[in-house]
């Protein structure tokens, strides 16, 4: 319709012209449209042809290499020089470190005065230079592995946009700088305040004044602690944020400024001692003032910025609460999860840190870790002899800890949060018992009988949508929160006892179930999902699982029948009963 509206309007303003003039105008208009269409077609063909230089390995006419994250990318200097002032100056000024065949080679890290540009981000940038079209961001590097995340402003989404901003700014492509500045501005109101830090740092280095102002204002009004601001932001930016906070503080707060300054100075001394790896000095500073490790959030600080040796030494002092919350409601384990260092996480768990403590917005340590992890990093394969995949290891450690102690938790959590948390724990236990009944019906029945677990809601985990006593989402108007909590805990204790009995008397069957719940459940639960090759692999694994189930059943039954039953009498009688019941079944 739009194509016809303009000629119609034009005709109404030239009705006094002769028919010949009108025909001439229409002819010119049609010719212009045809020329415009031809130009669009030509540009599309040119774009597609140049794209082949990037994606078609048989069209390797590159005359320079750029190494990004250990991968070499062949580029064409004439195209990069024509599209980027940075590369024009670079190729004119120097030839790079030549290879034997004389092909210049550049390392990405040497080209960047600040920031980071990864392999996938550079490919997106290169594609734009060659084709004039911006491709969608690859999911494996621009999303996180948290299944409930909408990926609107999680850290991988922000980090990938920041990388593209660095590439656009450093390599001097103004239209892309404008585009990604708007994209980062969209994150300012959505992202967690700690995820604002990489945006602000990028805006500062790329001299994006408007974006810097927005980020500074958001952080100044947030509860982000001064330590994080000082440690992670440029000095000038940190000073500006602290100045804004002082201006907005009340007169009452100004009256206590002197007292707070003394206290802050003493805390800073403790942090400086930690930075120097001097835990003995920390001990001395504690004796000279009334400041404690908890007052200084020393464990939080060490978990964020110090190496494992310092973290271990602070823990060994035995003077800090591993489940202490800082001013933002984060425990030390939450901070360790943000750092994504397995050894720090393990140290905290070994000292009694709870993996089930939740932040004020309902995040556990493992969900924090998942929202920081890209699928590419989570699924990365580790060759023998190489360093372990830390991203997956952190998540695995925390998930296993949650399953190992599903009743752990904090009494400080609100009732609504506690109920939601209990729902997750109960759902796991219900599913585990339900799958035990599916794979090992005889053993599961015996374990439930021994544990006196009620069977009224035995399938709550797998069929919660049908409604069952184990479904926490059911609403009983006559049931108080305390009654509901008691009912849920009672059911959970029965299921936990069932699992414990199963582990004790059917260890091989339990081992198969543990492996299934940990590794195979998401895949094998949806055999029809994925590509034909993925479905084939799932079916093969399913057949292997059936064999594992049969072997475990046979092995446990043989061990019960052949055991000497030489332990305590109560244990022997229980084993005898189980053996007799198994023979009947």
Short mmCIF file of N, CA, C and O in Angstrom, two decimals, residues 38-102:
data_model
loop_
_atom_site.label_atom_id
_atom_site.label_comp_id
_atom_site.label_asym_id
_atom_site.label_seq_id
_atom_site.Cartn_x
_atom_site.Cartn_y
_atom_site.Cartn_z
N UNK A 38 17.64 -2.47 -8.18
CA UNK A 38 18.85 -3.06 -8.75
C UNK A 38 20.05 -2.84 -7.82
O UNK A 38 20.89 -3.73 -7.64
N UNK A 39 20.10 -1.67 -7.21
CA UNK A 39 21.19 -1.36 -6.30
C UNK A 39 21.16 -2.27 -5.08
O UNK A 39 22.19 -2.78 -4.62
N UNK A 40 19.95 -2.49 -4.55
CA UNK A 40 19.80 -3.37 -3.38
C UNK A 40 20.22 -4.79 -3.73
O UNK A 40 20.95 -5.45 -2.97
N UNK A 41 19.79 -5.26 -4.90
CA UNK A 41 20.16 -6.62 -5.33
C UNK A 41 21.67 -6.73 -5.49
O UNK A 41 22.28 -7.72 -5.07
N UNK A 42 22.28 -5.71 -6.09
CA UNK A 42 23.73 -5.73 -6.30
C UNK A 42 24.48 -5.75 -4.97
O UNK A 42 25.47 -6.49 -4.82
N UNK A 43 24.01 -4.94 -4.02
CA UNK A 43 24.67 -4.90 -2.71
C UNK A 43 24.53 -6.24 -1.98
O UNK A 43 25.46 -6.69 -1.30
N UNK A 44 23.37 -6.87 -2.10
CA UNK A 44 23.17 -8.18 -1.47
C UNK A 44 24.10 -9.21 -2.07
O UNK A 44 24.68 -10.04 -1.37
N UNK A 45 24.24 -9.18 -3.40
CA UNK A 45 25.15 -10.13 -4.06
C UNK A 45 26.59 -9.88 -3.64
O UNK A 45 27.36 -10.82 -3.41
N UNK A 46 26.98 -8.61 -3.58
CA UNK A 46 28.33 -8.28 -3.15
C UNK A 46 28.57 -8.76 -1.73
O UNK A 46 29.63 -9.33 -1.41
N UNK A 47 27.58 -8.54 -0.84
CA UNK A 47 27.69 -8.97 0.55
C UNK A 47 27.86 -10.48 0.63
O UNK A 47 28.73 -10.99 1.36
N UNK A 48 27.06 -11.23 -0.13
CA UNK A 48 27.13 -12.69 -0.11
C UNK A 48 28.46 -13.18 -0.66
O UNK A 48 29.05 -14.14 -0.14
N UNK A 49 28.94 -12.52 -1.70
CA UNK A 49 30.21 -12.94 -2.30
C UNK A 49 31.37 -12.72 -1.34
O UNK A 49 32.23 -13.58 -1.18
N UNK A 50 31.38 -11.57 -0.66
CA UNK A 50 32.45 -11.30 0.29
C UNK A 50 32.37 -12.22 1.50
O UNK A 50 33.39 -12.58 2.09
N UNK A 51 31.14 -12.61 1.87
CA UNK A 51 30.98 -13.51 3.01
C UNK A 51 31.62 -14.87 2.74
O UNK A 51 32.11 -15.53 3.66
N UNK A 52 31.64 -15.29 1.49
CA UNK A 52 32.26 -16.57 1.14
C UNK A 52 33.74 -16.58 1.50
O UNK A 52 34.31 -17.63 1.80
N UNK A 53 34.37 -15.40 1.46
CA UNK A 53 35.79 -15.33 1.82
C UNK A 53 36.01 -15.71 3.29
O UNK A 53 37.10 -16.15 3.66
N UNK A 54 34.97 -15.53 4.11
CA UNK A 54 35.08 -15.86 5.53
C UNK A 54 34.67 -17.28 5.85
O UNK A 54 35.28 -17.94 6.69
N UNK A 55 33.61 -17.76 5.19
CA UNK A 55 33.01 -19.03 5.60
C UNK A 55 33.41 -20.20 4.72
O UNK A 55 33.23 -21.35 5.11
N UNK A 56 33.93 -19.96 3.51
CA UNK A 56 34.27 -21.03 2.58
C UNK A 56 35.77 -21.31 2.64
O UNK A 56 36.59 -20.46 2.25
N UNK A 57 36.13 -22.48 3.14
CA UNK A 57 37.55 -22.81 3.28
C UNK A 57 38.26 -22.95 1.94
O UNK A 57 39.49 -22.85 1.86
N UNK A 58 37.51 -23.19 0.88
CA UNK A 58 38.13 -23.31 -0.45
C UNK A 58 38.45 -21.94 -1.05
O UNK A 58 39.11 -21.86 -2.09
N UNK A 59 37.96 -20.87 -0.40
CA UNK A 59 38.22 -19.51 -0.89
C UNK A 59 39.24 -18.81 0.00
O UNK A 59 39.06 -17.65 0.38
N UNK A 60 40.29 -19.51 0.35
CA UNK A 60 41.29 -18.94 1.25
C UNK A 60 42.31 -18.11 0.46
O UNK A 60 43.34 -18.62 0.01
N UNK A 61 41.97 -16.85 0.28
CA UNK A 61 42.89 -15.92 -0.38
C UNK A 61 43.39 -14.86 0.59
O UNK A 61 43.78 -13.77 0.20
N UNK A 62 43.34 -15.20 1.89
CA UNK A 62 43.73 -14.23 2.92
C UNK A 62 45.21 -13.90 2.81
O UNK A 62 46.03 -14.73 2.40
N UNK A 63 45.56 -12.67 3.19
CA UNK A 63 46.95 -12.24 3.11
C UNK A 63 47.49 -11.82 4.48
O UNK A 63 48.55 -11.21 4.56
N UNK A 64 46.75 -12.14 5.57
CA UNK A 64 47.23 -11.87 6.92
C UNK A 64 46.45 -12.76 7.88
O UNK A 64 45.34 -13.22 7.57
N UNK A 65 47.02 -13.02 9.04
CA UNK A 65 46.38 -13.83 10.07
C UNK A 65 46.25 -13.04 11.36
O UNK A 65 47.16 -12.26 11.72
N UNK A 66 45.12 -13.24 12.05
CA UNK A 66 44.94 -12.67 13.38
C UNK A 66 44.61 -13.83 14.33
O UNK A 66 43.68 -14.59 14.07
N UNK A 67 45.40 -13.98 15.37
CA UNK A 67 45.22 -15.09 16.32
C UNK A 67 44.36 -14.60 17.49
O UNK A 67 44.71 -13.64 18.18
N UNK A 68 43.22 -15.27 17.69
CA UNK A 68 42.28 -14.91 18.76
C UNK A 68 42.02 -16.14 19.61
O UNK A 68 41.55 -17.16 19.10
N UNK A 69 42.37 -16.04 20.88
CA UNK A 69 42.17 -17.15 21.83
C UNK A 69 42.77 -18.45 21.29
O UNK A 69 42.17 -19.52 21.39
N UNK A 70 43.95 -18.35 20.71
CA UNK A 70 44.67 -19.52 20.21
C UNK A 70 44.24 -20.01 18.85
O UNK A 70 44.83 -20.95 18.32
N UNK A 71 43.23 -19.40 18.24
CA UNK A 71 42.74 -19.80 16.92
C UNK A 71 43.13 -18.76 15.88
O UNK A 71 42.93 -17.55 16.10
N UNK A 72 43.65 -19.23 14.77
CA UNK A 72 44.09 -18.33 13.71
C UNK A 72 42.97 -18.06 12.72
O UNK A 72 42.31 -18.99 12.24
N UNK A 73 42.74 -16.79 12.44
CA UNK A 73 41.70 -16.36 11.49
C UNK A 73 42.37 -15.65 10.33
O UNK A 73 43.10 -14.66 10.53
N UNK A 74 42.15 -16.14 9.11
CA UNK A 74 42.69 -15.49 7.93
C UNK A 74 41.86 -14.28 7.54
O UNK A 74 40.63 -14.36 7.47
N UNK A 75 42.51 -13.14 7.30
CA UNK A 75 41.81 -11.91 6.93
C UNK A 75 42.42 -11.33 5.67
O UNK A 75 43.52 -11.71 5.25
N UNK A 76 41.69 -10.40 5.06
CA UNK A 76 42.12 -9.74 3.84
C UNK A 76 42.37 -8.28 4.17
O UNK A 76 41.43 -7.54 4.47
N UNK A 77 43.63 -7.87 4.09
CA UNK A 77 44.00 -6.53 4.54
C UNK A 77 43.30 -5.43 3.76
O UNK A 77 42.99 -4.37 4.31
N UNK A 78 43.05 -5.67 2.48
CA UNK A 78 42.41 -4.63 1.68
C UNK A 78 41.00 -4.33 2.20
O UNK A 78 40.58 -3.16 2.27
N UNK A 79 40.26 -5.38 2.61
CA UNK A 79 38.90 -5.18 3.12
C UNK A 79 38.93 -4.51 4.48
O UNK A 79 38.20 -3.54 4.74
N UNK A 80 39.77 -5.01 5.38
CA UNK A 80 39.85 -4.42 6.72
C UNK A 80 40.33 -2.97 6.67
O UNK A 80 39.83 -2.12 7.41
N UNK A 81 41.26 -2.68 5.78
CA UNK A 81 41.77 -1.30 5.66
C UNK A 81 40.71 -0.36 5.14
O UNK A 81 40.61 0.79 5.57
N UNK A 82 39.88 -0.85 4.20
CA UNK A 82 38.84 0.00 3.63
C UNK A 82 37.71 0.25 4.62
O UNK A 82 37.05 1.30 4.56
N UNK A 83 37.50 -0.67 5.54
CA UNK A 83 36.35 -0.58 6.45
C UNK A 83 36.71 -0.04 7.84
O UNK A 83 35.84 0.37 8.59
N UNK A 84 37.99 -0.08 8.19
CA UNK A 84 38.40 0.32 9.54
C UNK A 84 39.64 1.19 9.48
O UNK A 84 40.67 0.80 8.93
N UNK A 85 39.54 2.38 10.08
CA UNK A 85 40.69 3.28 10.11
C UNK A 85 41.83 2.69 10.92
O UNK A 85 43.02 2.88 10.60
N UNK A 86 41.48 1.95 11.97
CA UNK A 86 42.50 1.31 12.81
C UNK A 86 43.36 0.36 11.98
O UNK A 86 44.60 0.41 12.02
N UNK A 87 42.70 -0.53 11.23
CA UNK A 87 43.45 -1.50 10.43
C UNK A 87 44.18 -0.83 9.27
O UNK A 87 45.25 -1.28 8.86
N UNK A 88 43.61 0.26 8.74
CA UNK A 88 44.31 1.00 7.69
C UNK A 88 45.65 1.51 8.20
O UNK A 88 46.69 1.36 7.53
N UNK A 89 45.63 2.11 9.39
CA UNK A 89 46.87 2.61 9.98
C UNK A 89 47.81 1.47 10.36
O UNK A 89 49.02 1.57 10.19
N UNK A 90 47.26 0.40 10.88
CA UNK A 90 48.08 -0.74 11.32
C UNK A 90 48.83 -1.36 10.14
O UNK A 90 50.05 -1.57 10.21
N UNK A 91 48.12 -1.67 9.07
CA UNK A 91 48.75 -2.35 7.94
C UNK A 91 49.70 -1.42 7.19
O UNK A 91 50.67 -1.88 6.57
N UNK A 92 49.45 -0.14 7.25
CA UNK A 92 50.36 0.80 6.60
C UNK A 92 51.63 0.99 7.41
O UNK A 92 52.72 1.18 6.87
N UNK A 93 51.50 0.89 8.75
CA UNK A 93 52.62 1.18 9.64
C UNK A 93 53.55 -0.01 9.84
O UNK A 93 54.76 0.13 9.91
N UNK A 94 53.00 -1.20 9.95
CA UNK A 94 53.83 -2.37 10.25
C UNK A 94 53.31 -3.60 9.54
O UNK A 94 52.17 -3.66 9.10
N UNK A 95 54.13 -4.59 9.47
CA UNK A 95 53.79 -5.79 8.72
C UNK A 95 53.55 -6.99 9.62
O UNK A 95 53.33 -8.09 9.14
N UNK A 96 53.64 -6.81 10.91
CA UNK A 96 53.41 -7.95 11.81
C UNK A 96 54.63 -8.85 11.88
O UNK A 96 55.64 -8.63 11.22
N UNK A 97 54.53 -9.87 12.69
CA UNK A 97 55.62 -10.86 12.78
C UNK A 97 55.43 -11.88 11.67
O UNK A 97 54.54 -12.72 11.74
N UNK A 98 56.22 -11.80 10.63
CA UNK A 98 56.03 -12.61 9.43
C UNK A 98 56.31 -14.08 9.67
O UNK A 98 57.22 -14.46 10.41
N UNK A 99 55.52 -14.91 9.01
CA UNK A 99 55.76 -16.34 8.99
C UNK A 99 56.77 -16.64 7.89
O UNK A 99 57.22 -15.75 7.17
N UNK A 100 57.11 -17.92 7.72
CA UNK A 100 58.09 -18.29 6.70
C UNK A 100 57.64 -17.89 5.31
O UNK A 100 58.43 -17.49 4.48
N UNK A 101 56.32 -18.04 5.05
CA UNK A 101 55.82 -17.70 3.72
C UNK A 101 55.60 -16.21 3.55
O UNK A 101 55.12 -15.76 2.51
N UNK A 102 55.93 -15.43 4.59
CA UNK A 102 55.82 -13.98 4.47
C UNK A 102 54.45 -13.44 4.78
O UNK A 102 54.18 -12.27 4.52
#
